[in-house]
Each structure stands twice: as structure tokens, then as C-alpha cells.
PDB file of C-alpha atoms in Angstrom:
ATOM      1  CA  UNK W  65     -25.590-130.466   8.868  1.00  0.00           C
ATOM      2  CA  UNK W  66     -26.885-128.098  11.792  1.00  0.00           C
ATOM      3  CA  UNK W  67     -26.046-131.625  14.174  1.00  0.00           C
ATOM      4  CA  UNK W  68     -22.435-132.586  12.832  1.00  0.00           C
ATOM      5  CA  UNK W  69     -21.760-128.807  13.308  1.00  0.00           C
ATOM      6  CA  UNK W  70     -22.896-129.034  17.095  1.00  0.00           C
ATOM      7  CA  UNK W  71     -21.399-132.433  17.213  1.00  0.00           C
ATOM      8  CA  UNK W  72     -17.778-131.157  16.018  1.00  0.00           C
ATOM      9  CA  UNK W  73     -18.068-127.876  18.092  1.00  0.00           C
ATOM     10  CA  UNK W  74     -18.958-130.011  21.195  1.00  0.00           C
ATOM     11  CA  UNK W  75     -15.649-132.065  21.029  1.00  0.00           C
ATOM     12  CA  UNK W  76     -13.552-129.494  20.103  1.00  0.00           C
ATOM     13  CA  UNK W  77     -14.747-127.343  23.137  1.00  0.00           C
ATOM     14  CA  UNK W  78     -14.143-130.771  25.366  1.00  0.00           C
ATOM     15  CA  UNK W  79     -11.073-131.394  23.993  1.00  0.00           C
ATOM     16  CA  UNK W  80      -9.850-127.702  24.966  1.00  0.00           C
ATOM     17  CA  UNK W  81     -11.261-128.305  28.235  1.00  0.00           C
ATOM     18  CA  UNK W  82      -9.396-131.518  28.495  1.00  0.00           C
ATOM     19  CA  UNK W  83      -6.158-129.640  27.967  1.00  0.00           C
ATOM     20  CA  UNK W  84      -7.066-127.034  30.591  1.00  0.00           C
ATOM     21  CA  UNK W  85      -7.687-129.904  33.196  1.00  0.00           C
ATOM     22  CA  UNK W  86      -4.373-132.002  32.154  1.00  0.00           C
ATOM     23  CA  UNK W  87      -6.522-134.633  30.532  1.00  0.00           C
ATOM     24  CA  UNK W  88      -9.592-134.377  33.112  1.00  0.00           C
ATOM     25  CA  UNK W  89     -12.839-133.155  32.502  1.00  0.00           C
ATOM     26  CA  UNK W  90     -16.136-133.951  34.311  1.00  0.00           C
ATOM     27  CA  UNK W  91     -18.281-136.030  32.646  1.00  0.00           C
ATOM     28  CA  UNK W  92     -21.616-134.474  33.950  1.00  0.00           C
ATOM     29  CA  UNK W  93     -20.372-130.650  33.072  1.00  0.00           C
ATOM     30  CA  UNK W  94     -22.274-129.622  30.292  1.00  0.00           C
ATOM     31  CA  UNK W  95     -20.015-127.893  27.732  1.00  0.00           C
ATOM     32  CA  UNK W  96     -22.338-124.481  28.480  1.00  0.00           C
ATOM     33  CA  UNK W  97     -21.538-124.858  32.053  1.00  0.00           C
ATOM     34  CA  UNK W  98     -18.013-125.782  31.516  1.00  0.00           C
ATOM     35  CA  UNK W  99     -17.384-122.439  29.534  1.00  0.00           C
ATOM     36  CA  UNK W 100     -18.926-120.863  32.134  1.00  0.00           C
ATOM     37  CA  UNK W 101     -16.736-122.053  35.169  1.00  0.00           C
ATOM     38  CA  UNK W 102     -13.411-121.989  32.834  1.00  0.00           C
ATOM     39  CA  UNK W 103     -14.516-118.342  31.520  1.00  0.00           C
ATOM     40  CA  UNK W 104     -16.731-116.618  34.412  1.00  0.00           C
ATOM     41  CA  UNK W 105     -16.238-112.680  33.025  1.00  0.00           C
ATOM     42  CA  UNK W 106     -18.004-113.814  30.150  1.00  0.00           C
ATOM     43  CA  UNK W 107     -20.757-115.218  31.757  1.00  0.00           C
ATOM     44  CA  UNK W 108     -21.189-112.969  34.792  1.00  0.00           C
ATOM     45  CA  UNK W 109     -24.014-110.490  34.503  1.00  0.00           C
ATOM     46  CA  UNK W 110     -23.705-106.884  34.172  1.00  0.00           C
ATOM     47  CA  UNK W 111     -24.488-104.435  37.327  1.00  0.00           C
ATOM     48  CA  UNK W 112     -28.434-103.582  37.359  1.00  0.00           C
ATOM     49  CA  UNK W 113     -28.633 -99.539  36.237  1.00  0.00           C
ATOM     50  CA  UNK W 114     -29.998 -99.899  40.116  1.00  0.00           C
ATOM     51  CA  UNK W 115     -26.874-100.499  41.385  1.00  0.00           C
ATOM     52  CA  UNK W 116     -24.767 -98.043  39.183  1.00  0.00           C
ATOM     53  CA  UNK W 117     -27.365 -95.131  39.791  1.00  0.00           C
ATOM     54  CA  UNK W 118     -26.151 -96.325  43.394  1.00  0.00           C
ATOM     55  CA  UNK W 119     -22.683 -96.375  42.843  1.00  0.00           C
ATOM     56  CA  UNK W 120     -23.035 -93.120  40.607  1.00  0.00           C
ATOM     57  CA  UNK W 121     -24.537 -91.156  44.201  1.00  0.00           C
ATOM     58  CA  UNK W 122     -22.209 -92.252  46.493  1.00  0.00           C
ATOM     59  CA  UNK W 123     -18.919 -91.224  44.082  1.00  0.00           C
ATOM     60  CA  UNK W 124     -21.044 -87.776  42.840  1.00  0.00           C
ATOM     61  CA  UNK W 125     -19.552 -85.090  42.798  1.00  0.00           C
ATOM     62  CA  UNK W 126     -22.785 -82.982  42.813  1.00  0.00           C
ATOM     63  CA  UNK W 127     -25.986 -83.875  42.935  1.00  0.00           C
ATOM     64  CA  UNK W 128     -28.699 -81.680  41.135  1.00  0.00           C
ATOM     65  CA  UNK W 129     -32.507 -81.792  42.357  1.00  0.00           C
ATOM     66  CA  UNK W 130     -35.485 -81.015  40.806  1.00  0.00           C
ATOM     67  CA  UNK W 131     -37.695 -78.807  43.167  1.00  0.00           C
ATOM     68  CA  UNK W 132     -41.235 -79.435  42.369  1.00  0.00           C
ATOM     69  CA  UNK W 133     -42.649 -82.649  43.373  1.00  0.00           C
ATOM     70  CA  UNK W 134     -39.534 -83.428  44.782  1.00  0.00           C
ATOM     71  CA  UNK W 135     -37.950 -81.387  46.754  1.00  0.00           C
ATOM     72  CA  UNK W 136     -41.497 -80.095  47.675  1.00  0.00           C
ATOM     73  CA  UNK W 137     -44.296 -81.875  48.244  1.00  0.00           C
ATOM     74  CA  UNK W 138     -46.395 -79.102  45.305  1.00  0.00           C
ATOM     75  CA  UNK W 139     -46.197 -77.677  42.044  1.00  0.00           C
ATOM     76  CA  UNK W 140     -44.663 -74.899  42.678  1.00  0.00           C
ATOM     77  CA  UNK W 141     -46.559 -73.252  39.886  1.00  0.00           C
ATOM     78  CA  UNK W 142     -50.236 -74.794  40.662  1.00  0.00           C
ATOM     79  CA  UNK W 143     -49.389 -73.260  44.393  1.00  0.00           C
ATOM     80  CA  UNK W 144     -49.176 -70.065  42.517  1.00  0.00           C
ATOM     81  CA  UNK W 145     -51.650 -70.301  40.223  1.00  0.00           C
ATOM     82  CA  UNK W 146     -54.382 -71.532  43.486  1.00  0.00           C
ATOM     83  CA  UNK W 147     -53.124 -68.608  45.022  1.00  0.00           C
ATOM     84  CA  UNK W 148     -54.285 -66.643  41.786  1.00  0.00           C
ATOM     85  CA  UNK W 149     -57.569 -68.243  41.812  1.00  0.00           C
ATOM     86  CA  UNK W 150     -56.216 -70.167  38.590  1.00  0.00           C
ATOM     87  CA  UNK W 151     -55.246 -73.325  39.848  1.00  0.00           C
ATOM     88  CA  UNK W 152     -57.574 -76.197  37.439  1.00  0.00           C
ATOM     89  CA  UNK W 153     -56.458 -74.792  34.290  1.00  0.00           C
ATOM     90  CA  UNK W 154     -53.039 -74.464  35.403  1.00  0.00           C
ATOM     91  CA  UNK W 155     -52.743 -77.943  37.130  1.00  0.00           C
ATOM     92  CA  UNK W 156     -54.204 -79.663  33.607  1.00  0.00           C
ATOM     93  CA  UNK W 157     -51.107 -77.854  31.645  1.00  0.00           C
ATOM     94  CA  UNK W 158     -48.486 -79.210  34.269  1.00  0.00           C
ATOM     95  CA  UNK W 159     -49.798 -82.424  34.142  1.00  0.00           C
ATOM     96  CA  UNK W 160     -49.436 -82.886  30.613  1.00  0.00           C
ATOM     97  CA  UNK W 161     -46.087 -81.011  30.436  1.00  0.00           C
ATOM     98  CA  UNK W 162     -44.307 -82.979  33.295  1.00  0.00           C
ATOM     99  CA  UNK W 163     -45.433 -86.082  31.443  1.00  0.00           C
ATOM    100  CA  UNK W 164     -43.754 -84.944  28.416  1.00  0.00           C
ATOM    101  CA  UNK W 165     -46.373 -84.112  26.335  1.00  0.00           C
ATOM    102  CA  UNK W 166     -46.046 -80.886  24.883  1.00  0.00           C
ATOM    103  CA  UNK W 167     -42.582 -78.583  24.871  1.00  0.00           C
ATOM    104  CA  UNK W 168     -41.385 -77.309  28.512  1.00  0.00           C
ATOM    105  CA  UNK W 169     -41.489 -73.458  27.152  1.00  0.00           C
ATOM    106  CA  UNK W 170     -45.145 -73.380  25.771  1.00  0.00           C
ATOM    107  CA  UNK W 171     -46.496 -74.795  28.586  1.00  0.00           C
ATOM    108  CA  UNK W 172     -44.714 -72.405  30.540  1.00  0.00           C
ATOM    109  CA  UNK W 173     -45.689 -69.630  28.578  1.00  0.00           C
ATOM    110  CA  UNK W 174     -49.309 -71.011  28.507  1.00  0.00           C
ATOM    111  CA  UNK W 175     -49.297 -71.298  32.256  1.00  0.00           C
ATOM    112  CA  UNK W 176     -48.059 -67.959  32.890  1.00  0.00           C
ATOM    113  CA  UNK W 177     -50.372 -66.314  30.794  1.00  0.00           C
ATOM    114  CA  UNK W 178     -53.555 -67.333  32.480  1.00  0.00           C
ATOM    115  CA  UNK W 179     -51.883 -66.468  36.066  1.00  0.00           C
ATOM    116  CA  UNK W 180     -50.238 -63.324  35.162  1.00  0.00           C
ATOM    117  CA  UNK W 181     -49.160 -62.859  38.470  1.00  0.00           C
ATOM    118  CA  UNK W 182     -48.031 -59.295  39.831  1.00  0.00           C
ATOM    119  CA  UNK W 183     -44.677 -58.626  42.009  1.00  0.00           C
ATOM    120  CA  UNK W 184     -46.476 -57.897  45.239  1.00  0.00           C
ATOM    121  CA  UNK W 185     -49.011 -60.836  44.574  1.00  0.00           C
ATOM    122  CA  UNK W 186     -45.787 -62.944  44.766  1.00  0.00           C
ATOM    123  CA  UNK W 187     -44.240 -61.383  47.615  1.00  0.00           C
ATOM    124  CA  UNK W 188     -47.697 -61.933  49.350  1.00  0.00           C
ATOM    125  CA  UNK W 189     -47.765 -65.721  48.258  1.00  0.00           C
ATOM    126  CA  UNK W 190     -44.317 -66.138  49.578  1.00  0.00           C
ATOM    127  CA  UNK W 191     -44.971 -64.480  52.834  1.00  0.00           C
ATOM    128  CA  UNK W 192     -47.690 -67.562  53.592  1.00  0.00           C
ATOM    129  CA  UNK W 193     -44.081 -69.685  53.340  1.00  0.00           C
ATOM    130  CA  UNK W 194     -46.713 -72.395  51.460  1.00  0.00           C
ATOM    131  CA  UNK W 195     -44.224 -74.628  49.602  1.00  0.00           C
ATOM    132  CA  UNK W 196     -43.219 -77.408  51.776  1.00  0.00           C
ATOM    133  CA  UNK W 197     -40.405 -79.435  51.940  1.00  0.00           C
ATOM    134  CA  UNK W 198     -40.886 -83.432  51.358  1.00  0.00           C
ATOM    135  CA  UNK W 199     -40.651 -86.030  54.146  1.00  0.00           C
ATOM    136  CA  UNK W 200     -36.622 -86.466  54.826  1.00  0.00           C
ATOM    137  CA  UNK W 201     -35.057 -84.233  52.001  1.00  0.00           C
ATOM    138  CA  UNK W 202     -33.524 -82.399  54.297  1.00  0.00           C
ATOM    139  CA  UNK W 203     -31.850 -84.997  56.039  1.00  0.00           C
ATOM    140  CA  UNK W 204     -30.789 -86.010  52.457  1.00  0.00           C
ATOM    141  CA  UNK W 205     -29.348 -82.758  51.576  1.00  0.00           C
ATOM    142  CA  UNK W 206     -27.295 -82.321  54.921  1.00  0.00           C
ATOM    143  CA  UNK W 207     -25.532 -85.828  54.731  1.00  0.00           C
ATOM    144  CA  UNK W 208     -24.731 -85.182  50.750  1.00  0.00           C
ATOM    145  CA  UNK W 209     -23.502 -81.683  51.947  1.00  0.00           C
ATOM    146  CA  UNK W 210     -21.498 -83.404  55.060  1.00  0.00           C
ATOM    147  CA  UNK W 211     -19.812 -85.959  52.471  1.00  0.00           C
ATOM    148  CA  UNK W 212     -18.532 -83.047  50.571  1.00  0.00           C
ATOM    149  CA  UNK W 213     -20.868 -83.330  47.575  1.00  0.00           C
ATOM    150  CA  UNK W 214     -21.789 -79.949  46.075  1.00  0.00           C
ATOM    151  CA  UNK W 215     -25.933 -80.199  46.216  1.00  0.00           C
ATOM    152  CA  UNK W 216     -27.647 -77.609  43.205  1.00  0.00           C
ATOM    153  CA  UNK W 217     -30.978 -77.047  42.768  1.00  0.00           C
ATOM    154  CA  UNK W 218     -31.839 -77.433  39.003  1.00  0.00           C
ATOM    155  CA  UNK W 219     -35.995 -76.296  38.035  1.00  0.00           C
ATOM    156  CA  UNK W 220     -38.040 -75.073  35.758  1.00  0.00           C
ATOM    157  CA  UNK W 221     -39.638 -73.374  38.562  1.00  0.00           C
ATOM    158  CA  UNK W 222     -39.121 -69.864  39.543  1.00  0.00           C
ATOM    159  CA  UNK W 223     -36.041 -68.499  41.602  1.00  0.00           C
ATOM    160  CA  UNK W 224     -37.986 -65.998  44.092  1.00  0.00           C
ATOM    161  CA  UNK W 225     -39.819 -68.880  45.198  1.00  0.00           C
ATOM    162  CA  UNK W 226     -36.916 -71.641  45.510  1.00  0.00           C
ATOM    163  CA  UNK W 227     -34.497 -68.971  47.162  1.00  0.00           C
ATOM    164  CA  UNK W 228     -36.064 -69.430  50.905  1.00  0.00           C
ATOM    165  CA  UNK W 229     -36.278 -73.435  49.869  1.00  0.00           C
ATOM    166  CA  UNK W 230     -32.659 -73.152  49.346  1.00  0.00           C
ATOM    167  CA  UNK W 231     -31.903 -71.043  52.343  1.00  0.00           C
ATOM    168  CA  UNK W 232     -33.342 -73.575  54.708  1.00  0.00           C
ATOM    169  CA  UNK W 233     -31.515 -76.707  53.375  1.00  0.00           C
ATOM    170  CA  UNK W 234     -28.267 -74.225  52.950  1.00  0.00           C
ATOM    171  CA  UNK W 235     -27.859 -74.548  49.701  1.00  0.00           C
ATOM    172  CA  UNK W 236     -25.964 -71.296  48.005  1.00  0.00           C
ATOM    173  CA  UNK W 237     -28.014 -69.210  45.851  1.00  0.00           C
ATOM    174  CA  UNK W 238     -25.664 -69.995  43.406  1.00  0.00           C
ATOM    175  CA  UNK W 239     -26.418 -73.013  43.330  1.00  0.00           C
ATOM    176  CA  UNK W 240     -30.099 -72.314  41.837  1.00  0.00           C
ATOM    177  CA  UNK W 241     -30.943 -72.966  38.304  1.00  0.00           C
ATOM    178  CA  UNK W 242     -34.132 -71.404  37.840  1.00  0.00           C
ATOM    179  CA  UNK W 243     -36.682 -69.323  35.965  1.00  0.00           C
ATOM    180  CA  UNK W 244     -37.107 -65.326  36.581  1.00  0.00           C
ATOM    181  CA  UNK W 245     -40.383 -63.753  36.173  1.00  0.00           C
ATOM    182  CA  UNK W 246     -40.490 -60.722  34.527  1.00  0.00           C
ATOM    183  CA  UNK W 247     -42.120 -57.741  35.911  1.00  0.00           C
ATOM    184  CA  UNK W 248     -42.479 -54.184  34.646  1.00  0.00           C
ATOM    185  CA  UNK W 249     -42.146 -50.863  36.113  1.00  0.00           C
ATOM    186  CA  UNK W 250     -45.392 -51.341  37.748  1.00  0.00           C
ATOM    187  CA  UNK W 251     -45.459 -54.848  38.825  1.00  0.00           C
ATOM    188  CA  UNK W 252     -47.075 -56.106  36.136  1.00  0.00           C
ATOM    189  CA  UNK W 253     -46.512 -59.425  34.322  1.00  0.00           C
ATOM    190  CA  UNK W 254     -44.154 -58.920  31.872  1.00  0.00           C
ATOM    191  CA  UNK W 255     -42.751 -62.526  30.568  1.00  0.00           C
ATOM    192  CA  UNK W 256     -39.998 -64.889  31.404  1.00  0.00           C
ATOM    193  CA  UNK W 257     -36.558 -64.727  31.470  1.00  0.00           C
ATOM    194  CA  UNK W 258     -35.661 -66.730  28.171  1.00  0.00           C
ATOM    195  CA  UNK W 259     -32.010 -66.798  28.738  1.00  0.00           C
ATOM    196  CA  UNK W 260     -32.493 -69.128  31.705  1.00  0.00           C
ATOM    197  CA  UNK W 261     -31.559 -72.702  31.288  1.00  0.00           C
ATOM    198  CA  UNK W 262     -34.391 -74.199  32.712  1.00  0.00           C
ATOM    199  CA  UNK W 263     -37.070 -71.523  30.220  1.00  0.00           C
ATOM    200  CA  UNK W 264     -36.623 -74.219  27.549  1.00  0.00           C
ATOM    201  CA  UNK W 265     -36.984 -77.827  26.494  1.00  0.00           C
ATOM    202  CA  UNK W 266     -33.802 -79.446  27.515  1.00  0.00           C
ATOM    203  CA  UNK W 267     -32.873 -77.147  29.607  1.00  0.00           C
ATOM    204  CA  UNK W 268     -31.767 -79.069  32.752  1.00  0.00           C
ATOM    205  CA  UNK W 269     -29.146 -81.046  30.125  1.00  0.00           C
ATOM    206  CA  UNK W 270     -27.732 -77.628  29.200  1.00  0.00           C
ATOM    207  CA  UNK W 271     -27.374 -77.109  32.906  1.00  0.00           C
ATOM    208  CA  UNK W 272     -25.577 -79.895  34.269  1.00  0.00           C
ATOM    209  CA  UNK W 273     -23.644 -79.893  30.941  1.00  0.00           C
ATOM    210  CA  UNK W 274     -22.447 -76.338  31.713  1.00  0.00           C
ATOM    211  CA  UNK W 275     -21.520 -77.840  35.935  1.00  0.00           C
ATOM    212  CA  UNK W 276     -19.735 -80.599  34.039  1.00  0.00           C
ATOM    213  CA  UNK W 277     -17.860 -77.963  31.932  1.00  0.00           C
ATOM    214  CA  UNK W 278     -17.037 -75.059  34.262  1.00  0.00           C
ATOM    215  CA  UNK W 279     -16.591 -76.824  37.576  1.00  0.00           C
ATOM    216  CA  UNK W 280     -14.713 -80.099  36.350  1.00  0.00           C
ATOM    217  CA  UNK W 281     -17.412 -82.617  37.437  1.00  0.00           C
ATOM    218  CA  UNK W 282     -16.564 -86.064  36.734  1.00  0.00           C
ATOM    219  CA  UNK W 283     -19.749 -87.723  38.472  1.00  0.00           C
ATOM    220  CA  UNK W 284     -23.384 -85.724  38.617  1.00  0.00           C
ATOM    221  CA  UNK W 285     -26.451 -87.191  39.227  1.00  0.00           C
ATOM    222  CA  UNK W 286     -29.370 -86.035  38.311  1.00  0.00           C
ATOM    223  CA  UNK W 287     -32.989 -86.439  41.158  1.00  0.00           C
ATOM    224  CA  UNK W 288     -36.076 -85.595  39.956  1.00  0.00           C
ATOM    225  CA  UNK W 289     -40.040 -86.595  39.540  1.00  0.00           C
ATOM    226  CA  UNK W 290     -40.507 -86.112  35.889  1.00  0.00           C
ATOM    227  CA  UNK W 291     -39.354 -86.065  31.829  1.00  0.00           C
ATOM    228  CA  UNK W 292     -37.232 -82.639  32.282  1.00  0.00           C
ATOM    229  CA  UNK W 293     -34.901 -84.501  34.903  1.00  0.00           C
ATOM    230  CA  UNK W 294     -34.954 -87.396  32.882  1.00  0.00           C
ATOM    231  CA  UNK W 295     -34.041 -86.117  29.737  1.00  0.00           C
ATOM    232  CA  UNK W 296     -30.723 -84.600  32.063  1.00  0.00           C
ATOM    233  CA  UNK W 297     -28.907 -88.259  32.041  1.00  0.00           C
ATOM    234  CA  UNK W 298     -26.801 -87.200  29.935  1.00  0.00           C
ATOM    235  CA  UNK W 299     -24.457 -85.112  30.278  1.00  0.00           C
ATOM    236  CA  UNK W 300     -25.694 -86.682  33.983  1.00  0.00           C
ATOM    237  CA  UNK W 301     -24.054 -89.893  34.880  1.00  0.00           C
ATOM    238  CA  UNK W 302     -27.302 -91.109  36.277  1.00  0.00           C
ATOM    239  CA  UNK W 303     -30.524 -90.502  37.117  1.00  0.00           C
ATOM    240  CA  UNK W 304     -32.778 -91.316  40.177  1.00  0.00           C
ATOM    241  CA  UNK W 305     -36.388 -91.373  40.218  1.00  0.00           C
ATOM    242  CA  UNK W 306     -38.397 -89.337  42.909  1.00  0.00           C
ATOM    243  CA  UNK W 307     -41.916 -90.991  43.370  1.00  0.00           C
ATOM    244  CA  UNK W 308     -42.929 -89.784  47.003  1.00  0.00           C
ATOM    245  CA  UNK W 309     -45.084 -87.186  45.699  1.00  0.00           C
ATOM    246  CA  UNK W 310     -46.158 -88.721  42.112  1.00  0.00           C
ATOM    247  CA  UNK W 311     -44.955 -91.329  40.440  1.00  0.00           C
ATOM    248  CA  UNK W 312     -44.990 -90.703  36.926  1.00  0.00           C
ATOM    249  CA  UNK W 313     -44.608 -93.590  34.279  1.00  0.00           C
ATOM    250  CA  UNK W 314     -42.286 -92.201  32.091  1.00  0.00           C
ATOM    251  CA  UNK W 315     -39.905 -91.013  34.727  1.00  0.00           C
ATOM    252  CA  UNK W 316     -40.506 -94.334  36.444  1.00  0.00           C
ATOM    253  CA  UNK W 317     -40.037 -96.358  33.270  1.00  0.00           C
ATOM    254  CA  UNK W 318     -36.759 -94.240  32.515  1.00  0.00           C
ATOM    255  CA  UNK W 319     -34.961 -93.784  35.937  1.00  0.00           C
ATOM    256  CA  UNK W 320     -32.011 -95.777  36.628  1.00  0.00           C
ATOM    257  CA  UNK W 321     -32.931 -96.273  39.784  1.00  0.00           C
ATOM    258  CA  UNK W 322     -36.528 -95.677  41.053  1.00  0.00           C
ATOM    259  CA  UNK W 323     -37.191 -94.271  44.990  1.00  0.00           C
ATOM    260  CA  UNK W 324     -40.494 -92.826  46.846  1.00  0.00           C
ATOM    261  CA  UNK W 325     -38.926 -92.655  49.977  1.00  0.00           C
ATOM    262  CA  UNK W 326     -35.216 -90.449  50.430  1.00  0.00           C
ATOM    263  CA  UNK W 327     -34.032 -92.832  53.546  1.00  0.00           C
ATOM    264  CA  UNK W 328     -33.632 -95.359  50.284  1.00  0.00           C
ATOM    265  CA  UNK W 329     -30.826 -92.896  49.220  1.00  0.00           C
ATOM    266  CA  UNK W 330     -29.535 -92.102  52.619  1.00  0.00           C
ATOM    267  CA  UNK W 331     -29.441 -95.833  53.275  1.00  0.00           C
ATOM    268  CA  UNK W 332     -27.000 -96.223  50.503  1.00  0.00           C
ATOM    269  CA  UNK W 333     -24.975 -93.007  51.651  1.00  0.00           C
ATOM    270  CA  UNK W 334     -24.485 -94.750  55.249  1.00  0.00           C
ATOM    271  CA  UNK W 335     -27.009 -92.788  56.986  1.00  0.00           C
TER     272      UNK W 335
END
């Protein structure tokens, strides 16, 4: 039955064909290949998420960046922590968290703990200016900025030490999502800030979702090296990969559109 059901679908389909071609139809079209030159939209593949992550960054409105590991070439955290003479047991914790493997706000906690760094140990560490910035971002930033796009900085990082970061791309303070450490009345460790966005699992998402909301976004992509940024598309229309510094699988596996080099991007914004 399975044949005379192909048989009679078969001549039906050439008969309609026959009609389309006012009683001409080639005799070595198959039928599949026939439907497909007759009815090409429903043949013709869909973009690759490539391409729309493309499309996605050259309509943006905004573009929101994820500092560490990709808009610097460190952790800012393990920088920190080196500088505290903590940096092994700190570096193990990041790598597990940016790889999605235990909730954003312990391992922040956890991480903070065994630093417990002090207000003037910070200023110190931030007067060695030892976060640097990775291979072309800059150049990245300025042609977003000169095609109008408004450029954020989105992190679970801390804001004291992505405030110079954002000074020298010229990016407004504002324009820093970020964690605050908490000091007391002596400069002591206190805690974090946990009304932050970025303090939290999910955080970025809450982020751009709040962009979306209160500036009337209707394209925002999201750049970043690991799960955090990833877990940001959506409410972000897409999201880029950053592997220049580490490429790591999940992020690589998830991104619409994988990079390790910025001229990639700047490439498809005409630069």
C-alpha cells in the first residue's frame, strides 16, 4: 500500500506541475526537485545563528560586554586575589563558576572570603593599572560608539576596578553594571553589594532586561567569554562568543556566533 500511495502522490504532484507549465513538464525533474524550483521559500534554508548574531550587531542598538576575559585579557578577580597572595584557590573557584558549575553568588561569596581584601589594598592594586585591555577591543568599542550604538559594560566583576577600564574606552560610568565591595568604617571587608544585578545568578539577563525596558532597546547583543553572558540571550537578541582569552565549551557550544579575534566583528561593522 506504502507504493500505490507514492505512486498516486507522484502523479498527482506531476499533474499539478503539468498545469503550472501549460501542459509541460521535464521529464528528468524529479518530483522533489520540481517542488523545489516551483516552491523555493519552502525549500531554501534558514540563516545560520552566525549570520543573524551578525545581522543582530550591525542593527544593535547597544551592545553589552562582559569585562573579564574579554574585555581584559585577566580575571579580574584572580588579579586581585594574586595581588592578595590568594590567587590558586581563587583561580580553581572561577574556573568552575565561569563554566557554570556552581551558582554565580556562592562562588562569589566563596572567593571573596578567602581574599578579604581591604579599601587601601584595592586602591594600591589599582594604582599598578594591572588589568589590561585585549588585543583590538578598543578599536571595537570606538567604531560601535562612532555608529551610534550605546556600548555598556555588563560584569560580575567589581566597579572600582572596571571604572578606569571604562574611562579609557569612554564608556560612561553609567554605563557599568557591576559589583560593589563592601567596606567598613575601617577598611575592612565587609561583603557585597547584593542589590547589584550582576551579585546573582542570572544577573546579566536582569540587566539587559531592565536596558530593554527603560531605554526602549529593540536590538541588544550580548559579548562575552562564559555561561553568565550566555545565559543573557534572552532578553538579548543574540549572543557572541569571546574566545581570545579562553575558549570555554559551553560558551562556545552556546554562542550564536563564535569569535577569538574582535577584527571578526569589526570586519562585519565595515571596519
Amino acid at each position: 500500500w506504502l507504493t500505490q500511495f507514492w505512486s498516486t502522490r507522484r502523479r498527482a504532484t506531476e499533474s499539478a506541475l503539468m498545469l503550472h507549465t501549460g501542459g509541460y513538464a521535464e521529464p528528468c525533474l524529479s518530483v522533489p526537485d520540481a517542488m523545489k524550483a516551483f516552491f523555493p521559500s519552502m525549500f531554501r534554508s534558514r540563516p545560520t545563528s552566525a549570520e543573524e548574531a551578525k545581522k543582530a550587531l550591525q542593527n544593535a542598538d547597544a551592545v553589552c560586554f562582559d569585562v573579564d576575559s574579554t574585555v581584559i585579557v585577566q580575571e579580574g578577580i584572580d588579579v586581585l586575589a594574586s595581588f592578595f597572595g590568594k590567587y590558586d584557590e581563587v583561580a580553581a573557584l572561577t574556573k568552575t563558576a565561569m563554566e557554570g558549575g556552581v551558582e554565580f553568588q556562592d562562588a562569589m561569596a566563596q572567593r571573596l572570603e578567602l581574599v578579604r581584601p581591604t579599601a587601601e589594598g584595592v586602591r594600591a592594586f589599582l594604582e599598578r593599572d594591572a588589568l589590561t585591555l585585549s588585543p583590538g577591543v578598543a578599536q571595537l568599542v570606538a567604531r560601535l560608539q562612532e555608529l551610534g550604538k550605546d556600548v555598556y559594560l555588563i560584569s560580575g566583576g567589581f566597579t572600582n576596578m572596571i571604572e578606569p577600564l571604562a574611562e579609557a574606552l569612554h564608556i560612561p560610568k553609567g554605563n557599568i553594571y557591576a559589583n560593589t565591595i563592601l567596606f567598613d568604617e575601617c577598611g575592612q571587608y565587609k561583603g557585597l553589594d547584593r542589590l547589584a544585578y550582576t551579585s546573582k545568578s542570572g544577573g546579566k539577563a536582569d540587566a539587559v532586561r531592565h536596558l530593554k525596558k527603560t531605554k526602549g532597546y529593540r536590538t541588544m547583543v550580548m559579548v562575552g567569554d562564559g555561561v553568565t553572558d550566555l545565559e543573557a540571550r534572552p532578553p538579548a537578541d543574540a549572543f557572541i562568543g569571546y574566545g581570545g582569552v579562553r575558549a570555554r565549551p559551553k560558551a562556545r557550544d552556546g554562542a550564536d556566533w563564535f569569535v577569538t579575534q574582535w577584527r571578526e566583528a569589526l570586519m562585519v561593522l565595515g571596519a
